Amino acid sequence: YLKISKLALAFAIIRSKPPGKSCKEYTEYLAKTVSEQDFGWKSKVEVLEAEVLRLRQELLLNKICPRFCLENDASSETLMDQESIKPMSYSSQLEDSGCDVSNDYAFDSSGVASDIHQSEHNVSTTKRWLERLPPLSLCCTNKGESLTAPVQFLQHLLEIRKLSEGGVLQADFTELENDSFTICNSVSKLVDGLTVLYNSPEFPVSNFLTEAVCVLTSLITDTKLSNHVVKKCFKKLEEFKKNLIQVILRNNSINRFQALHAISHTLVLLGRNNILRNSLITLLLSEIRQFAEQLLQAYQIQAMYDITQYENIFPLCMILEQLLQNETEESNVSSSDYEGEEKIKFLKDLDQIILHLSDEFPLFSLYLWRVSVVLNSAQIQ
């Protein structure tokens, strides 16, 4: 039947082709017309799906707490006014060589973002600020709205959780069990939107992304809400982490260092969740180990190596060291996933690698040694 249908279609195209056009040109024209129609339908379906999700979000919030309304206090109002007067702009931040790091992503000596806690305090104060922000210039309006909508919904959910714990209102979170699809779909939409922005060649280092990431990390680190998210969205979050690591490694723009700090900041925040931290440590151990082996091989045969990737490996080393330190500093340290095969692979022949690379690559050798020390100290503890 399929062969007959293809043959009938071919005859129809041949008989109906206009004069002056070959069968190939006419077929390509028809294929383009049909694909444009399909694209139009897909756009309409995406809009309708977004509207359905928004209605489901409102319904879920009303079921959990019918009288909930997010209010902004005086400090929030001041913050919004300041942000609207002096918005963060990509061009103003990256007008220099890219080596300067703004206060929003200032790292201390161990590579930890110093504004993590401050950003989390501002999560519940960004609703009206997000509404005032125009769509990001690097993406279309629908993409901007698709990122803002789940952020606002999850902020509402976190605020209900916060107020219910303080006894300000009563909320029934058992509804999340019956409608986990809505919250998981919202998280997926947020992760997809962040992925698009992080993969953009004109990565916008702004408070907008900081707040979106803080909302996501606040949700997955909440002891009650995270149970409905992490397990069902684990694969999505895993792909998100892998994508961020690859963005760091393959970024070769001149003004990339501030963007790399921002992405590192995001990975450190994601690593505050125990489940995500273990898998993230495994990913980082694997990437750094593979790069060290490739660098050693290139050094031994005096071959060329990618200097850009060499520069980009250091943020991964800083993230890994910080996550390992956070793991060892916790009182309830348990056996982690990364303490298996990947840890053995990383520590195997590490001393020989450091010995051979220490003269030519002293800084990278130092970072490898620091990571090995933290790994061994965790094992001793």
Tab-separated table of N, CA and C in Angstrom, residues 72-183:
chain	number	residue	atom	x	y	z
A	72	ASN	N	3.648	41.732	48.054
A	72	ASN	CA	5.010	42.262	48.072
A	72	ASN	C	5.126	43.305	49.167
A	73	ASP	N	6.130	43.153	50.021
A	73	ASP	CA	6.312	44.119	51.104
A	73	ASP	C	7.052	45.346	50.597
A	74	ALA	N	7.330	46.263	51.527
A	74	ALA	CA	7.959	47.530	51.144
A	74	ALA	C	9.352	47.320	50.583
A	75	SER	N	10.100	46.388	51.195
A	75	SER	CA	11.453	46.123	50.696
A	75	SER	C	11.413	45.552	49.296
A	76	SER	N	10.405	44.730	49.040
A	76	SER	CA	10.263	44.179	47.700
A	76	SER	C	9.992	45.291	46.703
A	77	GLU	N	9.125	46.240	47.081
A	77	GLU	CA	8.783	47.340	46.186
A	77	GLU	C	10.023	48.150	45.836
A	78	THR	N	10.862	48.391	46.864
A	78	THR	CA	12.079	49.145	46.618
A	78	THR	C	13.010	48.403	45.665
A	79	LEU	N	13.109	47.074	45.876
A	79	LEU	CA	13.965	46.273	45.018
A	79	LEU	C	13.485	46.315	43.578
A	80	MET	N	12.164	46.192	43.381
A	80	MET	CA	11.622	46.221	42.030
A	80	MET	C	11.913	47.554	41.343
A	81	ASP	N	11.737	48.646	42.090
A	81	ASP	CA	11.966	49.964	41.511
A	81	ASP	C	13.422	50.121	41.095
A	82	GLN	N	14.326	49.643	41.953
A	82	GLN	CA	15.742	49.754	41.624
A	82	GLN	C	16.081	48.950	40.383
A	83	GLU	N	15.515	47.763	40.288
A	83	GLU	CA	15.809	46.917	39.135
A	83	GLU	C	15.238	47.497	37.854
A	84	SER	N	14.046	48.125	37.972
A	84	SER	CA	13.437	48.673	36.766
A	84	SER	C	14.159	49.929	36.298
A	85	ILE	N	14.778	50.661	37.250
A	85	ILE	CA	15.508	51.870	36.883
A	85	ILE	C	16.851	51.502	36.249
A	86	LYS	N	17.517	50.498	36.850
A	86	LYS	CA	18.839	50.110	36.371
A	86	LYS	C	18.824	48.634	35.990
A	87	PRO	N	18.243	48.304	34.866
A	87	PRO	CA	18.211	46.899	34.458
A	87	PRO	C	19.585	46.416	34.043
A	88	MET	N	19.807	45.120	34.270
A	88	MET	CA	21.068	44.512	33.855
A	88	MET	C	21.045	44.320	32.345
A	89	SER	N	22.109	44.660	31.670
A	89	SER	CA	22.162	44.496	30.229
A	89	SER	C	23.394	43.695	29.851
A	90	TYR	N	23.233	42.869	28.851
A	90	TYR	CA	24.343	42.005	28.423
A	90	TYR	C	25.500	42.819	27.878
A	91	SER	N	25.193	43.839	27.082
A	91	SER	CA	26.256	44.592	26.438
A	91	SER	C	27.082	45.379	27.437
A	92	SER	N	26.418	45.931	28.480
A	92	SER	CA	27.151	46.731	29.446
A	92	SER	C	28.051	45.882	30.318
A	93	GLN	N	27.658	44.609	30.544
A	93	GLN	CA	28.470	43.760	31.398
A	93	GLN	C	29.683	43.207	30.673
A	94	LEU	N	29.562	42.966	29.375
A	94	LEU	CA	30.635	42.307	28.652
A	94	LEU	C	31.294	43.248	27.652
A	95	GLU	N	31.427	44.536	28.025
A	95	GLU	CA	32.021	45.480	27.104
A	95	GLU	C	33.546	45.443	27.184
A	96	ASP	N	34.084	44.751	28.218
A	96	ASP	CA	35.531	44.669	28.333
A	96	ASP	C	35.997	43.311	27.810
A	97	SER	N	37.183	42.875	28.228
A	97	SER	CA	37.749	41.628	27.731
A	97	SER	C	37.058	40.404	28.282
A	98	GLY	N	36.208	40.567	29.281
A	98	GLY	CA	35.519	39.424	29.861
A	98	GLY	C	36.212	38.883	31.089
A	99	CYS	N	37.362	39.406	31.437
A	99	CYS	CA	38.086	38.893	32.597
A	99	CYS	C	37.545	39.466	33.901
A	100	ASP	N	36.858	40.592	33.834
A	100	ASP	CA	36.318	41.209	35.028
A	100	ASP	C	35.033	40.499	35.421
A	101	VAL	N	34.875	40.242	36.713
A	101	VAL	CA	33.687	39.559	37.216
A	101	VAL	C	32.861	40.554	38.001
A	102	SER	N	31.563	40.644	37.680
A	102	SER	CA	30.704	41.591	38.373
A	102	SER	C	30.409	41.107	39.775
A	103	ASN	N	29.820	41.982	40.591
A	103	ASN	CA	29.499	41.642	41.960
A	103	ASN	C	28.451	40.544	42.055
A	104	ASP	N	27.624	40.430	41.011
A	104	ASP	CA	26.568	39.418	41.047
A	104	ASP	C	27.128	38.006	41.028
A	105	TYR	N	28.316	37.828	40.469
A	105	TYR	CA	28.884	36.497	40.368
A	105	TYR	C	30.313	36.502	40.890
A	106	ALA	N	30.552	37.170	41.997
A	106	ALA	CA	31.884	37.228	42.566
A	106	ALA	C	32.197	35.903	43.244
A	107	PHE	N	33.352	35.330	42.913
A	107	PHE	CA	33.767	34.064	43.485
A	107	PHE	C	34.894	34.306	44.471
A	108	ASP	N	34.869	33.502	45.541
A	108	ASP	CA	35.961	33.604	46.491
A	108	ASP	C	37.100	32.700	46.038
A	109	SER	N	38.109	32.508	46.916
A	109	SER	CA	39.312	31.777	46.521
A	109	SER	C	39.042	30.340	46.151
A	110	SER	N	37.997	29.734	46.684
A	110	SER	CA	37.696	28.339	46.358
A	110	SER	C	36.668	28.218	45.265
A	111	GLY	N	36.326	29.338	44.594
A	111	GLY	CA	35.447	29.272	43.446
A	111	GLY	C	33.983	29.233	43.783
A	112	VAL	N	33.608	29.637	44.987
A	112	VAL	CA	32.207	29.560	45.394
A	112	VAL	C	31.548	30.903	45.175
A	113	ALA	N	30.374	30.904	44.616
A	113	ALA	CA	29.645	32.143	44.412
A	113	ALA	C	29.236	32.702	45.758
A	114	SER	N	29.635	33.956	46.025
A	114	SER	CA	29.384	34.537	47.341
A	114	SER	C	27.981	35.059	47.498
A	115	ASP	N	27.217	35.120	46.396
A	115	ASP	CA	25.891	35.704	46.484
A	115	ASP	C	24.794	34.654	46.485
A	116	ILE	N	25.128	33.398	46.777
A	116	ILE	CA	24.122	32.331	46.715
A	116	ILE	C	23.003	32.598	47.703
A	117	HIS	N	23.380	32.865	48.966
A	117	HIS	CA	22.345	33.050	49.986
A	117	HIS	C	21.541	34.313	49.743
A	118	GLN	N	22.218	35.365	49.282
A	118	GLN	CA	21.500	36.610	49.012
A	118	GLN	C	20.491	36.417	47.896
A	119	SER	N	20.847	35.656	46.874
A	119	SER	CA	19.927	35.413	45.767
A	119	SER	C	18.710	34.645	46.230
A	120	GLU	N	18.914	33.695	47.152
A	120	GLU	CA	17.788	32.906	47.623
A	120	GLU	C	16.826	33.764	48.438
A	121	HIS	N	17.347	34.772	49.154
A	121	HIS	CA	16.466	35.651	49.928
A	121	HIS	C	15.572	36.476	49.013
A	122	ASN	N	16.032	36.714	47.788
A	122	ASN	CA	15.259	37.540	46.868
A	122	ASN	C	14.263	36.764	46.021
A	123	VAL	N	14.216	35.424	46.203
A	123	VAL	CA	13.356	34.604	45.340
A	123	VAL	C	11.902	35.009	45.461
A	124	SER	N	11.443	35.248	46.716
A	124	SER	CA	10.021	35.532	46.918
A	124	SER	C	9.653	36.973	46.621
A	125	THR	N	10.605	37.771	46.125
A	125	THR	CA	10.318	39.188	45.896
A	125	THR	C	10.372	39.572	44.430
A	126	THR	N	10.311	38.603	43.531
A	126	THR	CA	10.578	38.901	42.129
A	126	THR	C	9.366	38.806	41.231
A	127	LYS	N	8.184	38.569	41.775
A	127	LYS	CA	7.029	38.346	40.915
A	127	LYS	C	6.759	39.554	40.023
A	128	ARG	N	6.606	40.740	40.621
A	128	ARG	CA	6.305	41.930	39.832
A	128	ARG	C	7.513	42.349	39.006
A	129	TRP	N	8.706	42.062	39.495
A	129	TRP	CA	9.904	42.380	38.716
A	129	TRP	C	9.938	41.559	37.432
A	130	LEU	N	9.632	40.253	37.545
A	130	LEU	CA	9.593	39.411	36.354
A	130	LEU	C	8.529	39.890	35.381
A	131	GLU	N	7.389	40.374	35.906
A	131	GLU	CA	6.332	40.857	35.030
A	131	GLU	C	6.756	42.130	34.303
A	132	ARG	N	7.604	42.939	34.957
A	132	ARG	CA	8.045	44.189	34.322
A	132	ARG	C	9.097	43.945	33.254
A	133	LEU	N	9.843	42.856	33.388
A	133	LEU	CA	10.924	42.618	32.438
A	133	LEU	C	10.383	42.366	31.046
A	134	PRO	N	10.942	43.008	30.022
A	134	PRO	CA	10.549	42.682	28.647
A	134	PRO	C	11.131	41.340	28.262
A	135	PRO	N	10.603	40.712	27.218
A	135	PRO	CA	11.180	39.450	26.745
A	135	PRO	C	12.651	39.624	26.396
A	136	LEU	N	13.447	38.610	26.704
A	136	LEU	CA	14.868	38.687	26.430
A	136	LEU	C	15.110	38.824	24.933
A	137	SER	N	16.066	39.648	24.593
A	137	SER	CA	16.271	39.967	23.184
A	137	SER	C	16.769	38.784	22.376
A	138	LEU	N	17.407	37.812	23.032
A	138	LEU	CA	17.976	36.710	22.282
A	138	LEU	C	16.953	35.638	21.954
A	139	CYS	N	15.741	35.743	22.438
A	139	CYS	CA	14.737	34.728	22.149
A	139	CYS	C	13.432	35.415	21.808
A	140	CYS	N	12.519	34.642	21.202
A	140	CYS	CA	11.242	35.212	20.813
A	140	CYS	C	10.360	35.430	22.024
A	141	THR	N	9.244	36.121	21.824
A	141	THR	CA	8.359	36.454	22.927
A	141	THR	C	7.814	35.202	23.593
A	142	ASN	N	7.454	34.202	22.807
A	142	ASN	CA	6.909	32.987	23.385
A	142	ASN	C	7.911	32.304	24.303
A	143	LYS	N	9.191	32.315	23.902
A	143	LYS	CA	10.215	31.707	24.740
A	143	LYS	C	10.359	32.458	26.052
A	144	GLY	N	10.323	33.797	25.991
A	144	GLY	CA	10.417	34.578	27.209
A	144	GLY	C	9.253	34.316	28.142
A	145	GLU	N	8.052	34.262	27.567
A	145	GLU	CA	6.881	33.984	28.379
A	145	GLU	C	6.915	32.561	28.919
A	146	SER	N	7.415	31.615	28.132
A	146	SER	CA	7.464	30.230	28.586
A	146	SER	C	8.423	30.063	29.758
A	147	LEU	N	9.417	30.954	29.888
A	147	LEU	CA	10.329	30.896	31.020
A	147	LEU	C	9.756	31.622	32.227
A	148	THR	N	9.077	32.748	31.995
A	148	THR	CA	8.541	33.532	33.094
A	148	THR	C	7.372	32.834	33.775
A	149	ALA	N	6.500	32.192	32.990
A	149	ALA	CA	5.296	31.579	33.552
A	149	ALA	C	5.606	30.501	34.590
A	150	PRO	N	6.468	29.509	34.295
A	150	PRO	CA	6.762	28.512	35.334
A	150	PRO	C	7.492	29.087	36.532
A	151	VAL	N	8.317	30.120	36.323
A	151	VAL	CA	8.994	30.758	37.453
A	151	VAL	C	7.968	31.345	38.415
A	152	GLN	N	6.991	32.046	37.887
A	152	GLN	CA	5.978	32.652	38.739
A	152	GLN	C	5.147	31.597	39.458
A	153	PHE	N	4.790	30.520	38.744
A	153	PHE	CA	4.001	29.462	39.376
A	153	PHE	C	4.769	28.817	40.521
A	154	LEU	N	6.041	28.493	40.287
A	154	LEU	CA	6.836	27.846	41.324
A	154	LEU	C	7.101	28.793	42.485
A	155	GLN	N	7.219	30.095	42.207
A	155	GLN	CA	7.357	31.074	43.290
A	155	GLN	C	6.104	31.084	44.162
A	156	HIS	N	4.943	31.045	43.535
A	156	HIS	CA	3.693	30.979	44.289
A	156	HIS	C	3.674	29.725	45.176
A	157	LEU	N	4.092	28.617	44.608
A	157	LEU	CA	4.074	27.356	45.347
A	157	LEU	C	5.025	27.414	46.541
A	158	LEU	N	6.212	27.961	46.333
A	158	LEU	CA	7.177	28.091	47.426
A	158	LEU	C	6.689	29.064	48.496
A	159	GLU	N	6.008	30.121	48.058
A	159	GLU	CA	5.496	31.090	49.024
A	159	GLU	C	4.385	30.479	49.874
A	160	ILE	N	3.527	29.676	49.247
A	160	ILE	CA	2.493	28.972	50.020
A	160	ILE	C	3.140	28.055	51.047
A	161	ARG	N	4.163	27.349	50.609
A	161	ARG	CA	4.878	26.449	51.515
A	161	ARG	C	5.485	27.218	52.684
A	162	LYS	N	6.070	28.357	52.397
A	162	LYS	CA	6.710	29.165	53.436
A	162	LYS	C	5.686	29.707	54.426
A	163	LEU	N	4.581	30.234	53.903
A	163	LEU	CA	3.558	30.809	54.771
A	163	LEU	C	2.833	29.746	55.577
A	164	SER	N	2.656	28.565	55.008
A	164	SER	CA	1.985	27.487	55.741
A	164	SER	C	2.855	26.984	56.883
A	165	GLU	N	4.178	26.969	56.680
A	165	GLU	CA	5.079	26.565	57.756
A	165	GLU	C	5.056	27.572	58.892
A	166	GLY	N	4.906	28.854	58.544
A	166	GLY	CA	4.862	29.883	59.578
A	166	GLY	C	3.510	30.019	60.248
A	167	GLY	N	2.533	29.245	59.816
A	167	GLY	CA	1.217	29.294	60.427
A	167	GLY	C	0.361	30.448	59.949
A	168	VAL	N	0.804	31.151	58.897
A	168	VAL	CA	0.041	32.289	58.399
A	168	VAL	C	-1.225	31.820	57.684
A	169	LEU	N	-1.139	30.694	56.983
A	169	LEU	CA	-2.307	30.153	56.280
A	169	LEU	C	-2.262	28.638	56.307
A	170	GLN	N	-3.394	28.043	55.985
A	170	GLN	CA	-3.489	26.592	55.935
A	170	GLN	C	-3.475	26.138	54.479
A	171	ALA	N	-2.661	25.154	54.188
A	171	ALA	CA	-2.529	24.656	52.816
A	171	ALA	C	-2.569	23.135	52.830
A	172	ASP	N	-3.196	22.570	51.805
A	172	ASP	CA	-3.326	21.121	51.666
A	172	ASP	C	-2.421	20.655	50.533
A	173	PHE	N	-1.216	20.207	50.905
A	173	PHE	CA	-0.246	19.792	49.891
A	173	PHE	C	-0.467	18.360	49.414
A	174	THR	N	-1.492	17.698	49.919
A	174	THR	CA	-1.810	16.366	49.405
A	174	THR	C	-2.285	16.429	47.957
A	175	GLU	N	-2.711	17.614	47.521
A	175	GLU	CA	-3.145	17.770	46.130
A	175	GLU	C	-1.991	17.561	45.155
A	176	LEU	N	-0.762	17.756	45.642
A	176	LEU	CA	0.392	17.542	44.766
A	176	LEU	C	0.515	16.072	44.374
A	177	GLU	N	0.078	15.185	45.273
A	177	GLU	CA	0.109	13.762	44.948
A	177	GLU	C	-0.845	13.451	43.804
A	178	ASN	N	-2.003	14.114	43.800
A	178	ASN	CA	-3.012	13.841	42.779
A	178	ASN	C	-2.714	14.543	41.463
A	179	ASP	N	-1.920	15.610	41.510
A	179	ASP	CA	-1.664	16.392	40.301
A	179	ASP	C	-0.178	16.723	40.194
A	180	SER	N	0.663	15.697	40.288
A	180	SER	CA	2.105	15.924	40.182
A	180	SER	C	2.499	16.289	38.759
A	181	PHE	N	1.620	15.993	37.774
A	181	PHE	CA	1.927	16.314	36.377
A	181	PHE	C	2.146	17.810	36.190
A	182	THR	N	1.328	18.611	36.837
A	182	THR	CA	1.404	20.065	36.642
A	182	THR	C	2.735	20.622	37.122
A	183	ILE	N	3.143	20.246	38.313
A	183	ILE	CA	4.384	20.801	38.861
A	183	ILE	C	5.596	20.257	38.101
